[in-house]
Every structure is written in structure tokens, then in C-alpha cells.
Coordinates of C-alpha atoms in Angstrom, one line a residue:
X243 CA -4.3 -0.1 -14.9
X244 CA -7.1 -2.6 -15.6
X245 CA -5.4 -5.4 -17.5
X246 CA -1.8 -6.4 -17.7
X247 CA -0.2 -6.3 -21.2
X248 CA 3.0 -7.8 -22.5
X249 CA 5.0 -4.8 -21.1
X250 CA 3.8 -5.3 -17.6
X251 CA 6.0 -6.9 -14.9
X252 CA 4.0 -9.1 -12.5
X253 CA 4.5 -11.0 -9.2
X254 CA 2.2 -13.1 -7.1
X255 CA 2.3 -14.4 -3.6
X256 CA 0.0 -16.8 -1.7
X257 CA 0.3 -16.0 2.0
X258 CA -1.1 -18.5 4.5
X259 CA -2.9 -16.7 7.3
X260 CA -5.4 -17.6 10.0
X261 CA -7.5 -14.5 9.2
X262 CA -6.8 -13.5 5.6
X263 CA -9.9 -11.3 5.2
X264 CA -9.1 -9.3 8.3
X265 CA -5.5 -8.9 7.2
X266 CA -6.6 -7.9 3.7
X267 CA -9.0 -5.2 5.1
X268 CA -6.3 -3.9 7.4
X269 CA -3.8 -3.6 4.6
X270 CA -6.2 -2.0 2.2
X271 CA -7.3 0.5 4.9
X272 CA -3.7 1.3 5.7
X273 CA -2.9 2.1 2.0
X274 CA -6.1 4.1 1.6
X275 CA -4.5 6.9 3.5
X276 CA -2.0 7.3 0.7
X277 CA -3.4 5.9 -2.6
X278 CA -6.8 5.0 -4.1
X279 CA -8.1 1.7 -2.8
X280 CA -11.3 -0.2 -3.5
X281 CA -12.6 -2.9 -1.2
X282 CA -15.2 -5.6 -1.1
X283 CA -15.7 -8.5 1.4
X284 CA -13.2 -10.8 -0.1
X285 CA -11.0 -8.7 -2.4
X286 CA -9.4 -5.3 -2.7
X287 CA -7.4 -3.3 -5.2
X288 CA -4.7 -0.8 -4.4
X289 CA -3.8 1.6 -7.2
X290 CA -0.2 2.8 -6.9
X291 CA 1.1 5.6 -9.1
X292 CA 2.5 3.2 -11.7
X293 CA 1.2 -0.2 -10.7
X294 CA -1.7 -2.0 -9.1
X295 CA -2.0 -4.6 -6.3
X296 CA -4.9 -6.9 -6.1
X297 CA -5.7 -8.8 -2.9
X298 CA -8.1 -11.8 -2.6
X299 CA -8.9 -13.4 0.7
X300 CA -9.5 -17.1 0.6
X301 CA -10.3 -19.4 3.6
X302 CA -6.7 -19.6 4.9
X303 CA -4.7 -17.7 2.3
X304 CA -4.3 -14.1 1.2
X305 CA -3.6 -14.0 -2.6
X306 CA -1.5 -11.0 -3.6
X307 CA -0.9 -10.0 -7.2
X308 CA 1.1 -6.9 -8.2
X309 CA 1.8 -5.5 -11.7
X310 CA 3.9 -2.5 -12.7
X311 CA 5.4 -1.1 -15.9
X312 CA 9.0 -1.3 -14.6
X313 CA 10.9 -4.2 -12.9
X314 CA 12.5 -1.9 -10.3
X315 CA 9.1 -0.5 -9.4
X316 CA 7.6 -4.0 -9.1
X317 CA 10.4 -5.0 -6.7
X318 CA 9.7 -1.9 -4.6
X319 CA 6.0 -2.6 -4.4
X320 CA 6.7 -6.2 -3.4
X321 CA 8.9 -5.0 -0.5
X322 CA 6.4 -2.3 0.5
X323 CA 3.3 -4.6 0.4
X324 CA 5.1 -7.4 2.3
X325 CA 6.5 -5.0 5.0
X326 CA 3.1 -3.3 5.5
X327 CA 1.3 -6.7 5.6
X328 CA 3.6 -7.7 8.5
X329 CA 2.9 -4.4 10.2
X330 CA -0.9 -4.7 10.1
X331 CA -0.8 -8.4 11.0
X332 CA 1.4 -8.4 14.1
X333 CA -0.3 -11.4 15.7
X334 CA 0.6 -13.7 12.8
X335 CA 3.8 -15.0 11.3
X336 CA 3.7 -13.4 7.8
X337 CA 5.7 -15.3 5.2
X338 CA 5.4 -13.6 1.8
X339 CA 7.2 -15.5 -1.0
X340 CA 6.9 -13.7 -4.3
X341 CA 6.9 -15.5 -7.6
X342 CA 7.5 -13.5 -10.8
X343 CA 4.9 -14.0 -13.5
X344 CA 6.5 -14.2 -17.0
X345 CA 4.9 -11.9 -19.5
X346 CA 3.2 -13.6 -22.4
X347 CA 5.4 -14.3 -25.5
X348 CA 5.1 -11.8 -28.3
X349 CA 3.2 -13.1 -31.2

């Protein structure tokens, strides 16, 4: 999935962390045992079976964007990503607050 289209369901979260790059790398490495993952210094992509999660490490924030073809799948990915982020970042209080991204209006 390279670009969302109007049928995609999307959610985003901005998670304040002391070490967002380290947390991003830990999360990406964790998922790499199960699904395809690509990583760079400040961003990563996790390719789920029917969705994609992109991570971007900023100075004090980990930006997480998830898209999927089904609303129920998106919710599951939100739960899974938040739970695993907390697991790989045990030394920080992880507060993931998801916001749904409305699909563009049909023209």
C-alpha cells in the first residue's frame, strides 16, 4: 500500500516520548520478526497484511500513521501498535491517543 485512496481508513497519533527514535527503532525491530519492515534513521514503515503503519521520529514525538482497507482492521492495528509500543518502551509512560483521519470527499 503506497498511497491511501478514498476507500482507506486512517488514524494518526502523536506520542510524546523522551527518546522517540529509539522507541521507533525498537518497535520496528519488534514487528520485523512478523511482517515486512523498512527503517531509516528517523522513519520506518511496517507493512501489515492489509494495512500499513508509518512511523516518524521527531525531537520529542513519535508520529504514527496507520491506514487499512477496513475500519475493524484499522482498530485492531491501532490496539496492536499501541500495546507493542508500550512493551518496547517500558521506561517511559506511553500515551497513544488516536485520531481518525476522514477520507477525502468523493468528487
